[in-house]
Short mmCIF file of C-alpha atoms in Angstrom, two decimals:
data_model
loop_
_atom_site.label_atom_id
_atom_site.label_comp_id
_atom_site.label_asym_id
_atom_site.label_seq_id
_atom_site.Cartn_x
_atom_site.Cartn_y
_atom_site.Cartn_z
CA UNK A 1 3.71 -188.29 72.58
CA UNK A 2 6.76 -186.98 71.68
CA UNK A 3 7.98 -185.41 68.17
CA UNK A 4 10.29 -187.61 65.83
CA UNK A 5 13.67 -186.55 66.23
CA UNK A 6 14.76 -188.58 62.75
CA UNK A 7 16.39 -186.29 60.45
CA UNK A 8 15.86 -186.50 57.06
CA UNK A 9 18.93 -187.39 54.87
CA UNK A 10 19.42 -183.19 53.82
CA UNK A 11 19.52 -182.06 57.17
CA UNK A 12 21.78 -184.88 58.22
CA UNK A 13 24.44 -184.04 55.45
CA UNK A 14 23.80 -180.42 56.83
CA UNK A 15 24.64 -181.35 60.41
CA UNK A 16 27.78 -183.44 59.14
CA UNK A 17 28.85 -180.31 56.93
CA UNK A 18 28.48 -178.12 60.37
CA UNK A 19 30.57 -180.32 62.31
CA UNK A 20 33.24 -180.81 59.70
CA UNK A 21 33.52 -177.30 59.33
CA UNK A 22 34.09 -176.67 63.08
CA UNK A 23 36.46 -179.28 63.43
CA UNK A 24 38.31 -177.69 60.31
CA UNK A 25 38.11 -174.18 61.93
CA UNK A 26 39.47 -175.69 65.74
CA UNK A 27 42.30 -177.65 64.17
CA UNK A 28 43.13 -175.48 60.67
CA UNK A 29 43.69 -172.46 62.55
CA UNK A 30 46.66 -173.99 64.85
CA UNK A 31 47.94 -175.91 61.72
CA UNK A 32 47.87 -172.35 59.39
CA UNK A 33 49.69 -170.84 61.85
CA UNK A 34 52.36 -173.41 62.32
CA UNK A 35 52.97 -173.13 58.78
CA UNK A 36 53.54 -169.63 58.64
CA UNK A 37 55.72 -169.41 61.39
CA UNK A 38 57.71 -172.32 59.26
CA UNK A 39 57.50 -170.16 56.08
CA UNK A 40 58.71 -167.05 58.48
CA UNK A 41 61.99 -169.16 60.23
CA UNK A 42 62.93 -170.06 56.31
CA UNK A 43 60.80 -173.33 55.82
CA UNK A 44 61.04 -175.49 52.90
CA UNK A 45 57.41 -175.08 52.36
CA UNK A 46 56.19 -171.44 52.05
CA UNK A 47 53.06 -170.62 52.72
CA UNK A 48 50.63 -168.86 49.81
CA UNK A 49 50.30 -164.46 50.16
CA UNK A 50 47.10 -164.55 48.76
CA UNK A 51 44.18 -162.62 50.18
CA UNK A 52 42.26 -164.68 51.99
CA UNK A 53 45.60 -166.64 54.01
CA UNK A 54 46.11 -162.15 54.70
CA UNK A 55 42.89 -162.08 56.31
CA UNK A 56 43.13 -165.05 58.43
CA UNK A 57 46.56 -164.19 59.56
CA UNK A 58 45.59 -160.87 60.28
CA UNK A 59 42.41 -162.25 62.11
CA UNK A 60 44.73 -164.19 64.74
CA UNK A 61 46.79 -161.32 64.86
CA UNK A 62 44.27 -158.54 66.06
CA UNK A 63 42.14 -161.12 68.62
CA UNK A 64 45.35 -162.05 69.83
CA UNK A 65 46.66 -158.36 70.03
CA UNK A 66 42.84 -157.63 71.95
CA UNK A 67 43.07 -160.62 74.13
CA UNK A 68 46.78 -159.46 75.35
CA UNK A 69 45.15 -155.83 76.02
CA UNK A 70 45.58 -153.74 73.52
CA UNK A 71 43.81 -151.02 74.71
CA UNK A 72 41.59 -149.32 71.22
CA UNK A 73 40.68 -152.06 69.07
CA UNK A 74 39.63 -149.39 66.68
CA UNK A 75 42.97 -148.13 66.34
CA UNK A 76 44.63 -151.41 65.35
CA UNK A 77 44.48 -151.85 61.99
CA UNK A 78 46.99 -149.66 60.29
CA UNK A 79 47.88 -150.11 56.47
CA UNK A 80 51.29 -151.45 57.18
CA UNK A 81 49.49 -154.24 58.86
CA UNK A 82 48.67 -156.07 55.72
CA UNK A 83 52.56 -155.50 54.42
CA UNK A 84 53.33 -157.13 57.59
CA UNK A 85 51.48 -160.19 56.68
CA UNK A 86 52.18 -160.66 52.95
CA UNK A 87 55.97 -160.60 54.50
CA UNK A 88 55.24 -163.53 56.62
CA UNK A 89 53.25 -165.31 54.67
CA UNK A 90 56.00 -165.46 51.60
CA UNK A 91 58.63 -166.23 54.22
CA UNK A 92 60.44 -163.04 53.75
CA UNK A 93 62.56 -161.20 56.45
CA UNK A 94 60.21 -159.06 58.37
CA UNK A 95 62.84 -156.06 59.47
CA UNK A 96 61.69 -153.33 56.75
CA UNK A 97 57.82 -154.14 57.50
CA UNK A 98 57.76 -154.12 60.76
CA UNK A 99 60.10 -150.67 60.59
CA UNK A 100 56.81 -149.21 58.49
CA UNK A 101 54.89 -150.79 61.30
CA UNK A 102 56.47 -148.98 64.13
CA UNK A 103 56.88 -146.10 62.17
CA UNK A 104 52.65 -145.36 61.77
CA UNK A 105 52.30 -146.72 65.09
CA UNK A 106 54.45 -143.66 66.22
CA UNK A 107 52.89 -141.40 63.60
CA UNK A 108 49.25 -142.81 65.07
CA UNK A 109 50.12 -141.25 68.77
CA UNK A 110 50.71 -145.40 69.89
CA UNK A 111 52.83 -145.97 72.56
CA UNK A 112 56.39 -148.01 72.69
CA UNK A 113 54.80 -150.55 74.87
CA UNK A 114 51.61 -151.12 72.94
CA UNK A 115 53.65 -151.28 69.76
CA UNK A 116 56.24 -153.94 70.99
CA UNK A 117 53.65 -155.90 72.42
CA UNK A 118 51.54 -155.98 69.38
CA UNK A 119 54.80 -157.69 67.91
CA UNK A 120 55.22 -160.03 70.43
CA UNK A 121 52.12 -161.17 69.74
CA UNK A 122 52.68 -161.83 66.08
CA UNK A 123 55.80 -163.38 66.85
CA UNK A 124 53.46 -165.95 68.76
CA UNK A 125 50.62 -166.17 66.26
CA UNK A 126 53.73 -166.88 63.61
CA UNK A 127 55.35 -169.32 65.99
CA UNK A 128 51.98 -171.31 66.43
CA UNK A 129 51.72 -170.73 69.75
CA UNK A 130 48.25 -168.76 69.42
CA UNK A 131 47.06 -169.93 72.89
CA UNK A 132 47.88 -169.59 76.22
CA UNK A 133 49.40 -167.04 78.84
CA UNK A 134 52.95 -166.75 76.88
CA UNK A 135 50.42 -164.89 74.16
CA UNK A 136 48.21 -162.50 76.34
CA UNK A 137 51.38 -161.96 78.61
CA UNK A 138 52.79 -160.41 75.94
CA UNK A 139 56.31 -160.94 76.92
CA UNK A 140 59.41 -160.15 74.65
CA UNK A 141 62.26 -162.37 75.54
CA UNK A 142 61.19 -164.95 72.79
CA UNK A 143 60.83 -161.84 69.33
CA UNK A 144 64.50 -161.79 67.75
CA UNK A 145 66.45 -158.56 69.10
CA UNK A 146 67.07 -157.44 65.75
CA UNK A 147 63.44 -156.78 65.25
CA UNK A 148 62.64 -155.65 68.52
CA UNK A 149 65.39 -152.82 68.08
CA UNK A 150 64.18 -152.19 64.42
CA UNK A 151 60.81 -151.31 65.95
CA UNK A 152 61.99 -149.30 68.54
CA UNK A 153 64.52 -147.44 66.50
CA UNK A 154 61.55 -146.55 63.56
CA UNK A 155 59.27 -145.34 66.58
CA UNK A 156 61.71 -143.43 68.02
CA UNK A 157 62.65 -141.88 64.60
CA UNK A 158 59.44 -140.49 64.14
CA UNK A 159 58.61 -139.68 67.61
CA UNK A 160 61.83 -137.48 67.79
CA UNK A 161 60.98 -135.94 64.52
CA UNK A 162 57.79 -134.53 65.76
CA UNK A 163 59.49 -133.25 68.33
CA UNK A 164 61.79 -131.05 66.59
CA UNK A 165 58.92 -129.60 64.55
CA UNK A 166 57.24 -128.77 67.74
CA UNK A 167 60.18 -126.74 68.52
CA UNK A 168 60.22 -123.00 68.53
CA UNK A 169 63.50 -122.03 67.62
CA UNK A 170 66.30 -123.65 65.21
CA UNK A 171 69.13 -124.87 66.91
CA UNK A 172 71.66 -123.50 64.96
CA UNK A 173 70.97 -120.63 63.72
CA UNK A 174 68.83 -119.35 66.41
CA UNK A 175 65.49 -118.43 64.02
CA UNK A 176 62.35 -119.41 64.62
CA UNK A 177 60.91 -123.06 62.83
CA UNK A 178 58.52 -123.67 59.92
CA UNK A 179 56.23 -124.71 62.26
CA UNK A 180 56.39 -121.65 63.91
CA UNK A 181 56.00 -118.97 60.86
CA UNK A 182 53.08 -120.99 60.12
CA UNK A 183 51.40 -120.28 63.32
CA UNK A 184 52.31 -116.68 63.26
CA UNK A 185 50.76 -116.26 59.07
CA UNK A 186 47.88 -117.80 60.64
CA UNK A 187 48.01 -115.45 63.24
CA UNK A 188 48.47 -112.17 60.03
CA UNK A 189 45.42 -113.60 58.01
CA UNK A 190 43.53 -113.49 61.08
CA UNK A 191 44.59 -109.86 61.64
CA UNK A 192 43.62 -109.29 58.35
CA UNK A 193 40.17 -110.35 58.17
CA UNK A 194 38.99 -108.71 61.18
CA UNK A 195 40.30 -105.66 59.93
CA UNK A 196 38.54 -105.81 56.74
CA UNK A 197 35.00 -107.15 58.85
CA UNK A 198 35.58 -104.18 60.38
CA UNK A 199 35.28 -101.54 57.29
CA UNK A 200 39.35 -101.58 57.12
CA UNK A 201 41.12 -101.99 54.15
CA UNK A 202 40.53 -104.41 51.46
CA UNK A 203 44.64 -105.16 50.28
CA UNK A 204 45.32 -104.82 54.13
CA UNK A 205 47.14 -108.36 53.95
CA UNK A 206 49.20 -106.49 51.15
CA UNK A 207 51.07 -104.71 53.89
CA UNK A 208 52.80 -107.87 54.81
CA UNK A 209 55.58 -109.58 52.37
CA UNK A 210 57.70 -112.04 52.32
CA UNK A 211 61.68 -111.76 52.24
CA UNK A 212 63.52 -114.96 50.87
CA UNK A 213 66.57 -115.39 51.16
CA UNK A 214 68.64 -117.82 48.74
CA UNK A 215 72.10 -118.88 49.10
CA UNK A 216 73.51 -119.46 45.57
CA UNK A 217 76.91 -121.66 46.51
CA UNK A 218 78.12 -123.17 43.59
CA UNK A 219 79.35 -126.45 44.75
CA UNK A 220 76.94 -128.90 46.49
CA UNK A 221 80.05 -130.25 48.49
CA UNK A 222 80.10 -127.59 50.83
CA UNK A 223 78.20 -128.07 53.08
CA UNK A 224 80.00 -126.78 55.81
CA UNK A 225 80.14 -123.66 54.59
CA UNK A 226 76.31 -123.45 53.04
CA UNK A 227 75.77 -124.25 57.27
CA UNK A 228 78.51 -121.57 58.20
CA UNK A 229 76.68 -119.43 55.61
CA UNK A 230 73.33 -119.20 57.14
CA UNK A 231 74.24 -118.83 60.34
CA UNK A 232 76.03 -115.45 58.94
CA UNK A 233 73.08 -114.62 56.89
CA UNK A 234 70.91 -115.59 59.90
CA UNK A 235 72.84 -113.31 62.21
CA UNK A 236 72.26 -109.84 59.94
CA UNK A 237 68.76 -110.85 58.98
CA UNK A 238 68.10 -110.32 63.20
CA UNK A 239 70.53 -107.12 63.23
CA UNK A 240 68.25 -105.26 60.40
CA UNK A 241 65.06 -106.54 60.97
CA UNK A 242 64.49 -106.11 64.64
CA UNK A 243 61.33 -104.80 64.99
CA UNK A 244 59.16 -107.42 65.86
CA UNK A 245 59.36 -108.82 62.70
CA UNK A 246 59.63 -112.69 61.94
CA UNK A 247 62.89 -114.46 61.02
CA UNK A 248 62.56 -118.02 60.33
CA UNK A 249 64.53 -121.20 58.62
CA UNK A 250 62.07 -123.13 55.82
CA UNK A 251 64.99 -125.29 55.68
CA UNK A 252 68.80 -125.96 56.09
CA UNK A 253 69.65 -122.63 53.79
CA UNK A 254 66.55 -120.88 53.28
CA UNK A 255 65.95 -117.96 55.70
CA UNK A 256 62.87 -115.75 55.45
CA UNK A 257 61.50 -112.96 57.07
CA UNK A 258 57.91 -111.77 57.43
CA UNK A 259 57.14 -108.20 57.73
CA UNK A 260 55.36 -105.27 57.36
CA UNK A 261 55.66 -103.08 53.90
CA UNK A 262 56.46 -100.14 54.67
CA UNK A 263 58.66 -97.16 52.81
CA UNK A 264 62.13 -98.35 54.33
CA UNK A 265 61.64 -101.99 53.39
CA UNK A 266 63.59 -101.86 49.79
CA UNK A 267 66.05 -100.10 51.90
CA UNK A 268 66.37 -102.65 54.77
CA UNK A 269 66.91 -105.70 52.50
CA UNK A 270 69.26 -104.15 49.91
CA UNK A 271 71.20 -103.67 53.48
CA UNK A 272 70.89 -106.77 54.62
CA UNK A 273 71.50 -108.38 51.25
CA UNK A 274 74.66 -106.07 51.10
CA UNK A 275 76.27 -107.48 54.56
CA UNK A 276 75.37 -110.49 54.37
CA UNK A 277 77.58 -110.93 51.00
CA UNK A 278 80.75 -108.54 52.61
CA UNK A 279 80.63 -111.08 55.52
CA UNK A 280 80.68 -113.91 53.55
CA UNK A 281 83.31 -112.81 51.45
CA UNK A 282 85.72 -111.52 54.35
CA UNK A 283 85.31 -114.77 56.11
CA UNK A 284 88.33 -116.50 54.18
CA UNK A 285 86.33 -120.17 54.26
CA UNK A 286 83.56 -118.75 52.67
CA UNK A 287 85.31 -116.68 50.29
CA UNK A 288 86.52 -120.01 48.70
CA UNK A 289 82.99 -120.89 48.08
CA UNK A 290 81.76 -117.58 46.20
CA UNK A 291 81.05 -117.73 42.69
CA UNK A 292 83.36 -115.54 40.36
CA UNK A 293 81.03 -112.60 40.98
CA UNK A 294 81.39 -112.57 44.68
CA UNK A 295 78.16 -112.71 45.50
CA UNK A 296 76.67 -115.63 47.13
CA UNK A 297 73.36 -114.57 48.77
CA UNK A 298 70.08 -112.88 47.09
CA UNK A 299 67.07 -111.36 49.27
CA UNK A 300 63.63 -111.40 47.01
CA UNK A 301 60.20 -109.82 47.90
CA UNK A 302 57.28 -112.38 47.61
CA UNK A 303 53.44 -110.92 48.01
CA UNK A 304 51.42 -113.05 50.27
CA UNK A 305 48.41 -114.84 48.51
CA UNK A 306 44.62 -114.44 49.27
CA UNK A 307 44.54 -117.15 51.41
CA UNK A 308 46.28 -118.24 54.11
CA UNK A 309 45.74 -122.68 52.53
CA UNK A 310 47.83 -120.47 50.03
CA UNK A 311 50.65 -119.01 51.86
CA UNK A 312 51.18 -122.36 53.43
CA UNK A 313 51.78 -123.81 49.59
CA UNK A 314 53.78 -120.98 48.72
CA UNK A 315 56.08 -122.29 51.89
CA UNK A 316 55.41 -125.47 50.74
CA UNK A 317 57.15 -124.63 47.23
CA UNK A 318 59.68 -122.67 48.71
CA UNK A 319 61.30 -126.21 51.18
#
């Protein structure tokens, strides 16, 4: 004979509670997501920024990012994500998030495609239309241009900033990059410590300084001539030291030089601080920017630290 398949009146209310709560989940979701996209296109009713309407948003987002083929779900979630959503779900113009957006995406090593995709699919989550193909096509004829080209243009910004700091040499003036010195005090400190592994000297590293070179132009408005400045100063810091040494640009009027100490060094960069300040002030465009005591550029010795985490501060303090 066959078991009773009665319920009892607790696991009937349990059942109902189960099947209310998956209708609520099938129909709520399309309904949530109609009202954001309402609160997003400036509806009179917007919808509430709190932290669980983040998560669910946020939810829809990602499976609909996945579902259109994003290829790392791991490297979705970004913390400009959640801006993105508190944005929408207050009804606020989305531009400056989804420039922060773009921006890590870029920073993160994520494509243009992926990251212009991932947008097209929260302009369809927003929009309510969280199923279909028009969602895991992906397609980008429906997102506003405005914010389309805001994404692009904050990828692009960062993108083409990495590239510069991967180059080698400045453009204008011709020295070598930050990026570059870097690599080559890496390259000393190595130096260094194998020399000392191998019974050398202990203040070896002391045999290297640092030259700085500052550019004291009174008047912050002349830029054109702080510019036409180092690429004078640049110019005689290559003409002195030329013997392998390195001559680099920490930033737009800081020019440095690492090299060896040896007896002629005072000598060399009194010289070089010398011409550089006779150029300047027989160049009659810079002459107008001296200071009354005609001297416009200083050359300082700086001893490298211990460590090379520390010469990279002592750059850092010096940008």
């Amino acid at each position: 004979m066959e078991p009773s398949r009665e319920q009892s009146p607790e696991q009937q209310r349990r059942s109902g509670e189960s099947d209310e709560l998956r209708e609520s989940r099938r129909h709520g979701s399309g309904a949530g997501s109609r009202r954001t996209g309402a609160a997003h296109a400036g509806g009179s009713t917007p919808a509430s920024g709190g932290a669980e309407h983040r998560r669910a948003l946020r939810s829809r987002w990602r499976g609909a990012t996945l579902a259109s083929g994003w290829p790392f779900p791991g490297d979705w979630y970004c913390t400009a994500i959640d801006r993105v959503c508190d944005a929408a779900l207050r009804g606020e113009d989305l531009d400056e998030e989804v420039g922060r957006l773009a921006a890590q995406r870029a920073d993160s090593g994520i494509g243009l495609d992926e990251t212009l995709r991932d947008l097209t699919v929260l302009h369809a989550v927003l929009s309510g239309s969280n199923t279909g193909s028009a969602l895991v096509g992906g397609e980008c004829e429906e997102v506003p241009p405005a914010l389309l080209r805001r994404a692009a243009l904050a990828w692009a910004d960062v993108v083409a900033g990495r590239s510069v700091a991967r180059e080698v040499t400045d453009a204008l003036t011709g020295l070598t990059t930050r990026s570059y010195l870097r690599m080559r005090l890496y390259e000393v400190y190595r130096e260094t410590e194998s020399a000392r592994a191998g019974g050398g000297a202990e203040n070896d590293r002391d045999s290297y300084e640092l030259l700085v070179t500052s550019l004291r132009l009174p008047r912050e408005d002349v830029r054109w001539s702080r510019l036409m400045g180092v690429v004078l100063a640049a110019d005689v810091l290559r003409e002195v030291f030329d013997r392998g040494e390195t001559v680099s640009l920490l930033r737009e009027s800081t020019p440095v030089v690492l090299t060896r100490n040896d007896s002629r060094l005072v000598e060399r960069r009194r010289r070089a601080e010398s011409t550089i300040n006779a150029r300047m002030r027989a160049d009659p465009e810079l002459r107008r920017a001296l200071d009354d005591s005609g001297c416009a550029v200083s050359i300082r010795e700086l001893r490298l630290p211990a460590e090379y985490s520390g010469a990279c501060e002592l750059l850092d303090s010096l940008c």
